PDB file of C-alpha atoms in Angstrom:
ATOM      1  CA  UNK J   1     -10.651 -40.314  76.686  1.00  0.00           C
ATOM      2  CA  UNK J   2     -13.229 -43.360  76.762  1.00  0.00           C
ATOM      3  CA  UNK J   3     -12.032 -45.982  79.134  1.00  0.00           C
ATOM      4  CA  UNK J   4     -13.294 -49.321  80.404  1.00  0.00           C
ATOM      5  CA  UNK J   5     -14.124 -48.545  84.494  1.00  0.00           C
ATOM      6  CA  UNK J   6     -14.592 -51.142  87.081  1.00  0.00           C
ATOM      7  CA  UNK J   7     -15.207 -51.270  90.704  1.00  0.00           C
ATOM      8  CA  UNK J   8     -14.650 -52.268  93.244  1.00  0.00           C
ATOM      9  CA  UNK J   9     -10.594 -51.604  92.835  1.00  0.00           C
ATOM     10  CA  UNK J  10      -9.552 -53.587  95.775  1.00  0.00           C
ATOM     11  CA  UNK J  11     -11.819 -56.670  97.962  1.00  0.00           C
ATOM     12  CA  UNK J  12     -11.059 -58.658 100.543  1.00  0.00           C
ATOM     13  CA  UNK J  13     -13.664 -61.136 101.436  1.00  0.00           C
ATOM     14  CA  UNK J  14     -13.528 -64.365 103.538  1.00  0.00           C
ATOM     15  CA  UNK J  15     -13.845 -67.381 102.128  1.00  0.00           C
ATOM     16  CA  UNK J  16     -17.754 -69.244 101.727  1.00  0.00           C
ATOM     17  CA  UNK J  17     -18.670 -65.617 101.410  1.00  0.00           C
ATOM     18  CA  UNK J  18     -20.333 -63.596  97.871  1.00  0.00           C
ATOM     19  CA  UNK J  19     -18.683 -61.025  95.687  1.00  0.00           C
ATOM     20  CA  UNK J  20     -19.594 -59.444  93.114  1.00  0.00           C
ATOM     21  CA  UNK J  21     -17.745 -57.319  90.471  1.00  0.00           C
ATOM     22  CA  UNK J  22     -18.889 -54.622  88.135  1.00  0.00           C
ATOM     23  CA  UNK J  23     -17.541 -53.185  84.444  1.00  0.00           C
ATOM     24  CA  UNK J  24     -18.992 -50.629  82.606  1.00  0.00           C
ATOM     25  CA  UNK J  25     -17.441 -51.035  78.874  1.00  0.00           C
ATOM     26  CA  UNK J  26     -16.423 -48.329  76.081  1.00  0.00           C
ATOM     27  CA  UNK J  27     -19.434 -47.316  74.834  1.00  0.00           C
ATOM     28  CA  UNK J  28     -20.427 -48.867  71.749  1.00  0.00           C
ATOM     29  CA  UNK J  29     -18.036 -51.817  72.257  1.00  0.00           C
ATOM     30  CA  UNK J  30     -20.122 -54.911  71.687  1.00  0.00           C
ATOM     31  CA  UNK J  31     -17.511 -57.322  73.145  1.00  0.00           C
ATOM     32  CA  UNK J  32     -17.224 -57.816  76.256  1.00  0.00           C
ATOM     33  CA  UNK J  33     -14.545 -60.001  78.229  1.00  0.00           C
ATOM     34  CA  UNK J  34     -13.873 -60.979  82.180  1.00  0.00           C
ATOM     35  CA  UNK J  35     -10.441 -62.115  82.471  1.00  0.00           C
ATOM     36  CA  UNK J  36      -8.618 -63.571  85.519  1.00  0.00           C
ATOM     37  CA  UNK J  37      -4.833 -63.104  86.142  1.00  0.00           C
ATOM     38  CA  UNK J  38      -3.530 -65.060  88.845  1.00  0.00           C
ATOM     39  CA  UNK J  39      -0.432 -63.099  90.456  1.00  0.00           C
ATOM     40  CA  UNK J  40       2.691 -63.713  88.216  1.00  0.00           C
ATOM     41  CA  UNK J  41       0.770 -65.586  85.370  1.00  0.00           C
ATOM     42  CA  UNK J  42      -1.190 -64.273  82.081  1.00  0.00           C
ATOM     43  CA  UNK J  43      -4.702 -63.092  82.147  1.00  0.00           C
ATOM     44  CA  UNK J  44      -6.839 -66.379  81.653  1.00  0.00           C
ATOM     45  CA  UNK J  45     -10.285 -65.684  79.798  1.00  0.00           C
ATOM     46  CA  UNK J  46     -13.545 -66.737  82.044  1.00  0.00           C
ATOM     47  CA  UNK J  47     -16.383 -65.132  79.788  1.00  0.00           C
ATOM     48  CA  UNK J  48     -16.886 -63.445  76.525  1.00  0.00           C
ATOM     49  CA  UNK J  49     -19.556 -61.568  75.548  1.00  0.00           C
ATOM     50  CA  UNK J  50     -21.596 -60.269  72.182  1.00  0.00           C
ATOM     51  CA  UNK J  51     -24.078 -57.829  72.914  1.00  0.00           C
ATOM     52  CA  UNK J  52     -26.195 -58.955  75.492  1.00  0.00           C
ATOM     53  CA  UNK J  53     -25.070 -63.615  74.465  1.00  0.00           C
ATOM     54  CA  UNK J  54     -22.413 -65.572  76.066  1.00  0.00           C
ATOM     55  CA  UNK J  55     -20.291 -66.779  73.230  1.00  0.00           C
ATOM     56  CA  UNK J  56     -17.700 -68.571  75.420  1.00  0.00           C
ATOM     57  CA  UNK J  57     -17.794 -69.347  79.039  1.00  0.00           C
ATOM     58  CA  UNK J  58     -15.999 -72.704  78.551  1.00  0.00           C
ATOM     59  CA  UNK J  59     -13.182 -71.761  81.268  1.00  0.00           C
ATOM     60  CA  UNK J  60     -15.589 -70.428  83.955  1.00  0.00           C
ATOM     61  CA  UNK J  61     -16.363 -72.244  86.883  1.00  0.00           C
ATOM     62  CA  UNK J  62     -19.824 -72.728  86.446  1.00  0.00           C
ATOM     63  CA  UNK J  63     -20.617 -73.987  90.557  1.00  0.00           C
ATOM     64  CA  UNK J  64     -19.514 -70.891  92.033  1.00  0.00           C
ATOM     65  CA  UNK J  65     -19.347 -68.268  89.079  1.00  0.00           C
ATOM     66  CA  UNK J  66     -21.590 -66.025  87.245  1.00  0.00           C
ATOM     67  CA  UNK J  67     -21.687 -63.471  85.066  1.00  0.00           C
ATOM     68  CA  UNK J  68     -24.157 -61.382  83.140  1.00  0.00           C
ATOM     69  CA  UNK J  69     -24.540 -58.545  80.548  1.00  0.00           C
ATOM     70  CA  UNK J  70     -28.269 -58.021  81.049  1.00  0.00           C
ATOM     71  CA  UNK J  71     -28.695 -54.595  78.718  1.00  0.00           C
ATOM     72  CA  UNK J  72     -25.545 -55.547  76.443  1.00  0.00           C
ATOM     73  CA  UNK J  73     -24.278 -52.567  78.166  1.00  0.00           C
ATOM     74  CA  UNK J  74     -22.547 -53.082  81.267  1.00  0.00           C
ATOM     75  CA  UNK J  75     -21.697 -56.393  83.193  1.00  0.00           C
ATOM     76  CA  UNK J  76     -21.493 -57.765  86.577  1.00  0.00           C
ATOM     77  CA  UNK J  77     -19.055 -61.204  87.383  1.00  0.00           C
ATOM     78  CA  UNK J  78     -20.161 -63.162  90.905  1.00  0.00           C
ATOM     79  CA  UNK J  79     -18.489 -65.297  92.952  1.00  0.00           C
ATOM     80  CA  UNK J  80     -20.236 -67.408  95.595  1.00  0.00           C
ATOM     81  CA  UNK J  81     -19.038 -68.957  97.189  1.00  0.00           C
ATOM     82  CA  UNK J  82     -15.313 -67.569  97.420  1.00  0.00           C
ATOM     83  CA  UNK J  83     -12.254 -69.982  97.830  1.00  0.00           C
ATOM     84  CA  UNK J  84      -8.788 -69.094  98.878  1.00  0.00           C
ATOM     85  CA  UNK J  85      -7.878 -70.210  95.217  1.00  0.00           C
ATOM     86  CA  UNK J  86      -9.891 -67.222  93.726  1.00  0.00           C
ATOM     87  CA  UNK J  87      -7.922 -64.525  95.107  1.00  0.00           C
ATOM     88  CA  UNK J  88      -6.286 -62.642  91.982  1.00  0.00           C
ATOM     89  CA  UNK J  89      -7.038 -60.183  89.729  1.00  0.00           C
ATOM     90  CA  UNK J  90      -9.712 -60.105  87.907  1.00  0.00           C
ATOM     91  CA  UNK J  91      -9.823 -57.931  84.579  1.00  0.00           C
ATOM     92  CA  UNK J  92     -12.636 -56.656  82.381  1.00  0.00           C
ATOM     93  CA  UNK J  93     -12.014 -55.370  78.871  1.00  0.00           C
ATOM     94  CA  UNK J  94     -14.283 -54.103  76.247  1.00  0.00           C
ATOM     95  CA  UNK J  95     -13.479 -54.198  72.035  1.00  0.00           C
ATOM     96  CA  UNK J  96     -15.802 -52.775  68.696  1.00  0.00           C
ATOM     97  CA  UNK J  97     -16.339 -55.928  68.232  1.00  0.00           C
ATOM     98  CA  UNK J  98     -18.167 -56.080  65.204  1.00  0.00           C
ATOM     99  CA  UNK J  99     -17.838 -58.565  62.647  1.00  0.00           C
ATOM    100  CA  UNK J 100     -16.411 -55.845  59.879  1.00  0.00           C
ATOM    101  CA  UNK J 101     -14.165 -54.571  62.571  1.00  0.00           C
ATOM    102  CA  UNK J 102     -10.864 -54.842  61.600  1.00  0.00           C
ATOM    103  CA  UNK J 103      -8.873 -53.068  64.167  1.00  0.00           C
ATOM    104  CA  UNK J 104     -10.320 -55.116  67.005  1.00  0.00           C
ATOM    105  CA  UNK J 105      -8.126 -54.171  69.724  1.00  0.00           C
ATOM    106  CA  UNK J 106      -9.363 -54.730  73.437  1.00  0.00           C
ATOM    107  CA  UNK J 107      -9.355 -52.025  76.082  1.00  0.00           C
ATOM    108  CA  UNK J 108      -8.409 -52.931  79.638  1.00  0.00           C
ATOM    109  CA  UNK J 109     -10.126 -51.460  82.724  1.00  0.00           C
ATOM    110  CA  UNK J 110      -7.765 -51.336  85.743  1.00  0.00           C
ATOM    111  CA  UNK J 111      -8.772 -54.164  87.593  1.00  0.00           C
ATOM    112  CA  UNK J 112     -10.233 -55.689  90.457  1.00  0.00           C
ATOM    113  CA  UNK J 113      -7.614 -56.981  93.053  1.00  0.00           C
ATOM    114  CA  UNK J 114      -9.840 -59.942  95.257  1.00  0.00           C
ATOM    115  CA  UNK J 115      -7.732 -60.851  98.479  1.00  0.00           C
ATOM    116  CA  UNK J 116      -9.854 -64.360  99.872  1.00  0.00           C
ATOM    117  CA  UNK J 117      -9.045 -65.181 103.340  1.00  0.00           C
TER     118      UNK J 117
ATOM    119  CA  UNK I   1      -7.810 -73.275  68.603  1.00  0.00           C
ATOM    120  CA  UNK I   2      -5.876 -70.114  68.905  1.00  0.00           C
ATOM    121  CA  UNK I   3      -2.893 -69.990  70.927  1.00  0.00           C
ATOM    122  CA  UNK I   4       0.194 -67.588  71.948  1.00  0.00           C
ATOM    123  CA  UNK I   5       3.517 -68.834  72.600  1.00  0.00           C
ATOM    124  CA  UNK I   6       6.157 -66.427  74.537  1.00  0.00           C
ATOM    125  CA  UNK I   7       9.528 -66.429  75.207  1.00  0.00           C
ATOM    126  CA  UNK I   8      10.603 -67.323  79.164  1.00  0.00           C
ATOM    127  CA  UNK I   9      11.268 -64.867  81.322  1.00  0.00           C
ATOM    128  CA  UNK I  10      12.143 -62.934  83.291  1.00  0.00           C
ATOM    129  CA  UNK I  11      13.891 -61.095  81.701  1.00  0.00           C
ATOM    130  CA  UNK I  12      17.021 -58.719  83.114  1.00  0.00           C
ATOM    131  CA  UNK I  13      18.815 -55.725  80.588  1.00  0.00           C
ATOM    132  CA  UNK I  14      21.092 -53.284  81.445  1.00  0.00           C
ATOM    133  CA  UNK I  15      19.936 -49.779  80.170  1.00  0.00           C
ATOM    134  CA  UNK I  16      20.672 -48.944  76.746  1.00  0.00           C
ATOM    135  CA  UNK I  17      20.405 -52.293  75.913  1.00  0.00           C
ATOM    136  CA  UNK I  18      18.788 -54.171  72.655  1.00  0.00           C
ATOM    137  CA  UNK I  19      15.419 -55.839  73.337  1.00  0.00           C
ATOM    138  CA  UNK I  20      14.082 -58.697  71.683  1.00  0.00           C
ATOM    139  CA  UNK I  21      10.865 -60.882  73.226  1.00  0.00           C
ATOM    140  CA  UNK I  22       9.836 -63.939  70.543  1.00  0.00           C
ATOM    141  CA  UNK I  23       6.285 -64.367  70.190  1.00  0.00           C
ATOM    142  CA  UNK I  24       4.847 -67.181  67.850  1.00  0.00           C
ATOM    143  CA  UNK I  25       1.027 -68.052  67.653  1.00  0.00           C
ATOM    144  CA  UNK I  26      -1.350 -70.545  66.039  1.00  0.00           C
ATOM    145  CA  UNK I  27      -4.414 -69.375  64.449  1.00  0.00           C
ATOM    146  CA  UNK I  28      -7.140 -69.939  61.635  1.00  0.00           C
ATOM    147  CA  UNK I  29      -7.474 -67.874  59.369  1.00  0.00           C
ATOM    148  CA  UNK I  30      -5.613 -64.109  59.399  1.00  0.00           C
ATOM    149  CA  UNK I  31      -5.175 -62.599  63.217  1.00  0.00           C
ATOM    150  CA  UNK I  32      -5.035 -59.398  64.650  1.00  0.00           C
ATOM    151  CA  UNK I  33      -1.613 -59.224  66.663  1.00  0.00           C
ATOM    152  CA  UNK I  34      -1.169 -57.019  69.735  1.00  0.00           C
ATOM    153  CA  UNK I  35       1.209 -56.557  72.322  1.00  0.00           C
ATOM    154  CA  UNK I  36       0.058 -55.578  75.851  1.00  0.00           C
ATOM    155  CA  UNK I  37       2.162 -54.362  78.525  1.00  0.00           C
ATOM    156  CA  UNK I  38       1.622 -54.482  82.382  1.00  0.00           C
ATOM    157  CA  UNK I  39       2.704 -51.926  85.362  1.00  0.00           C
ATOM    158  CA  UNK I  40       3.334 -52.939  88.616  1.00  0.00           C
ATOM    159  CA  UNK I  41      -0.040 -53.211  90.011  1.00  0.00           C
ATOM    160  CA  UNK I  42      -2.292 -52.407  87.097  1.00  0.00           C
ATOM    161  CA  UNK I  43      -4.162 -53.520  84.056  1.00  0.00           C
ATOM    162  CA  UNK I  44      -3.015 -53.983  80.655  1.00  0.00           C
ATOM    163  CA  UNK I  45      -2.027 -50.893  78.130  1.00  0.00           C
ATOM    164  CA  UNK I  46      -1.802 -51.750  74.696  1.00  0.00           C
ATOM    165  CA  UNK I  47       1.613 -51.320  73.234  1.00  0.00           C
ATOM    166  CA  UNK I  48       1.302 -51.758  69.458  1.00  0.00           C
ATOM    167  CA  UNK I  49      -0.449 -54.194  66.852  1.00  0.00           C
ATOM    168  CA  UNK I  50      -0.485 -54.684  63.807  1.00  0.00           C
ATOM    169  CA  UNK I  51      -3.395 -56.162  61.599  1.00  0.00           C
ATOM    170  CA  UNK I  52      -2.479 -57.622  58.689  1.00  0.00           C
ATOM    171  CA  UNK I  53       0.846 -59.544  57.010  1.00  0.00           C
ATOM    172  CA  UNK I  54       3.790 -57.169  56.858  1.00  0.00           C
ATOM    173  CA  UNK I  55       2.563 -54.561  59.086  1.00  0.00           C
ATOM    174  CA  UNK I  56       5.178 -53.218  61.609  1.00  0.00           C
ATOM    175  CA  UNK I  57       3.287 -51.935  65.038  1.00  0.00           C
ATOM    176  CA  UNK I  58       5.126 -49.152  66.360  1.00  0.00           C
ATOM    177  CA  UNK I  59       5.302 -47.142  70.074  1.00  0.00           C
ATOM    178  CA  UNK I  60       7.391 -45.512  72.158  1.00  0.00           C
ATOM    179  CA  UNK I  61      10.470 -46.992  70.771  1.00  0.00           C
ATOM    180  CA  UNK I  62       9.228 -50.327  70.850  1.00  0.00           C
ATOM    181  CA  UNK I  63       8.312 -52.051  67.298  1.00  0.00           C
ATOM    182  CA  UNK I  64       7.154 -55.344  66.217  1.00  0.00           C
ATOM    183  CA  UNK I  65       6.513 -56.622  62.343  1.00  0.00           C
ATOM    184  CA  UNK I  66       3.809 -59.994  61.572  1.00  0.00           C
ATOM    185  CA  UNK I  67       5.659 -62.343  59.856  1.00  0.00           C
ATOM    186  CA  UNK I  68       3.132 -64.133  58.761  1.00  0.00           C
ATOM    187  CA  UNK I  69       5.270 -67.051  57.062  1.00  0.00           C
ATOM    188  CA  UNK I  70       7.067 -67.447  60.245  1.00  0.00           C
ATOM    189  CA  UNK I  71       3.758 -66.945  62.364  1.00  0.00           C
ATOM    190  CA  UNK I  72       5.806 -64.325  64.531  1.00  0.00           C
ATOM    191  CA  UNK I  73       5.220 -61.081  66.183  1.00  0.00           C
ATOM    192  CA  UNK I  74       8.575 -60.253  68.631  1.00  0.00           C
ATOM    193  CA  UNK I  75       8.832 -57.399  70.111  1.00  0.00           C
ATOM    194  CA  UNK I  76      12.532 -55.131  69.824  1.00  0.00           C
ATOM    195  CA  UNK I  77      13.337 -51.914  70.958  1.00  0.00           C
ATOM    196  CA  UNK I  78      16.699 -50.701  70.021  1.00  0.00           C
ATOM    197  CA  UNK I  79      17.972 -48.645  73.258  1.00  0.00           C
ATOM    198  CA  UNK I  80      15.757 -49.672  76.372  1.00  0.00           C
ATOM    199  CA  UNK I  81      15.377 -47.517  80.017  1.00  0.00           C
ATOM    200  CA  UNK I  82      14.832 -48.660  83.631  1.00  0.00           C
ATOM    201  CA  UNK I  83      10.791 -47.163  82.589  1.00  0.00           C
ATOM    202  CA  UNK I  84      10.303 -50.237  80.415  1.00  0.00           C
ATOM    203  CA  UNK I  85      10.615 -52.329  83.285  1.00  0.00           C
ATOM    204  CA  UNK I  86       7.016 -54.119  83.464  1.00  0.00           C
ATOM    205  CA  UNK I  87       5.688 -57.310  82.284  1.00  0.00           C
ATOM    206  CA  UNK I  88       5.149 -57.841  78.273  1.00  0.00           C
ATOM    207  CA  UNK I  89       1.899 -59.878  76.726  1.00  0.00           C
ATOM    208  CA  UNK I  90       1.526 -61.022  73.018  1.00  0.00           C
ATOM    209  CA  UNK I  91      -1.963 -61.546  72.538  1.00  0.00           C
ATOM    210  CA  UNK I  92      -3.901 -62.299  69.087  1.00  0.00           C
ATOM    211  CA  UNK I  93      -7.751 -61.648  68.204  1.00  0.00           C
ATOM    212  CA  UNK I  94      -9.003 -64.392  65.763  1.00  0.00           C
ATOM    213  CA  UNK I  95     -11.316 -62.120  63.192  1.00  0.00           C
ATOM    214  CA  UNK I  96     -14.290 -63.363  63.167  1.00  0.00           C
ATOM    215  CA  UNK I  97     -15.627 -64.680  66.989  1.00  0.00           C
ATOM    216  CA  UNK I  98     -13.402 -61.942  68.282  1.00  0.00           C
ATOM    217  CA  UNK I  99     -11.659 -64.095  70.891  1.00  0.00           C
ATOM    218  CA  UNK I 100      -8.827 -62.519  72.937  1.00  0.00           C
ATOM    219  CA  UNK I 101      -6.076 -65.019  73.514  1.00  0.00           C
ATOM    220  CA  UNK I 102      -2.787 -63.968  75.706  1.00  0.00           C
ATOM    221  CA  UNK I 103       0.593 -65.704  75.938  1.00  0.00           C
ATOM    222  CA  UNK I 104       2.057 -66.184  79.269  1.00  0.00           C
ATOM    223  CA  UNK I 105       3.508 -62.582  79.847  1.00  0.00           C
ATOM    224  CA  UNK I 106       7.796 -62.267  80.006  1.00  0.00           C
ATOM    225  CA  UNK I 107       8.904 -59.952  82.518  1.00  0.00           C
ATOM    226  CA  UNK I 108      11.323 -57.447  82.033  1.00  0.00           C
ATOM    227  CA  UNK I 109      13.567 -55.937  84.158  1.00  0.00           C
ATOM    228  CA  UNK I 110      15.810 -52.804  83.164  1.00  0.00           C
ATOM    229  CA  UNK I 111      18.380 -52.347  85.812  1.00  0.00           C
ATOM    230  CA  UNK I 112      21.116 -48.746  85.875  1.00  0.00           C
TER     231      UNK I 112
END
């Protein structure tokens, strides 16, 4: 079965240090989304992607993070530097994504659990 | 915009119990509806959805129906088991830019 895979699982950087994050979507799934979910609270979106375009990045912090889709394939999210407030998970999920999509339902990889200290 | 609105948890049943978890949104125009559950420790799993007005989502016992004059989704299972014990996330996709939105997640606890 097709799945969304990401890596590393776990991190655990110290803070004013880089990290970097890496999804590999469904294939075929246009849409791509990073997702934060700070422990006990709902995933919060950072970045969308179509294809290869950002269509929203309006909730990611644009002084420390970055993200990119180069190919439209698969996607890498940075951090740099790392605060003690960034330590959560962070969640990538892939959907069709195509405008006469109906069934547009979003598949989650497992995660990336960052630990900043 | 788009927005999710979930009832408080946590949650705590006693097996066997009836579930219900109210979930309202906001959206333009006509949104997909999903609901997401969460293991301890790992990423979401979609439960169910349902696509259009009067569609009832069903999966492993768990069933929820778009209301769209009501703008609901909730979530009920009739008979629940210390397995269901996880966190629950109503989430919509606007058709057209695609955009995920999430409520806040009500946790459920199933105790023996």
């Amino acid at each position: 079965e097709a799945e969304v895979a990401q890596s590393p699982r776990y991190k655990i950087t110290e803070k004013s240090q880089a990290v970097a994050f890496w999804c590999d979507p469904i294939s075929g799934h246009a849409t791509l989304y990073w997702y934060r979910q700070i422990l006990g609270q709902g995933p919060e979106l950072l970045v969308q992607f179509q294809d290869e375009s950002v269509v929203d990045d309006s909730q990611l912090p644009k002084d420390r993070f970055s993200a990119e889709r180069l190919k439209g394939v698969d996607s890498t999210l940075k951090i740099q530097p790392a605060e003690l407030g960034d330590s959560a998970m962070y969640l990538c999920a892939s959907s069709l994504g195509r405008r006469e999509a109906v069934n547009t339902e979003a598949f989650f990889g497992q995660g990336t659990r960052l630990t900043v200290v | 915009g788009n927005s999710v609105t979930q009832m408080e948890g946590p949650v705590t049943l006693s097996e066997e119990a009836f579930l219900t978890i109210n979930c309202t949104y906001t959206a333009t125009g006509y949104p997909s509806l999903f609901w997401y559950v969460q293991y301890p420790g790992e990423g979401l799993q979609l439960l169910l959805k349902a696509t259009k007005a009067d569609d009832k989502g069903s999966n492993k016992g768990f069933e929820a129906t778009y209301r769209k004059e009501t703008t609901s989704f909730h979530l009920e299972k009739g008979s629940v088991q210390v397995s269901d014990s996880a966190v629950y996330f109503c989430a919509l996709i606007a058709f057209g830019n695609e955009k995920l939105t999430f409520g806040t997640g009500t946790r459920l606890t199933i105790i023996p």
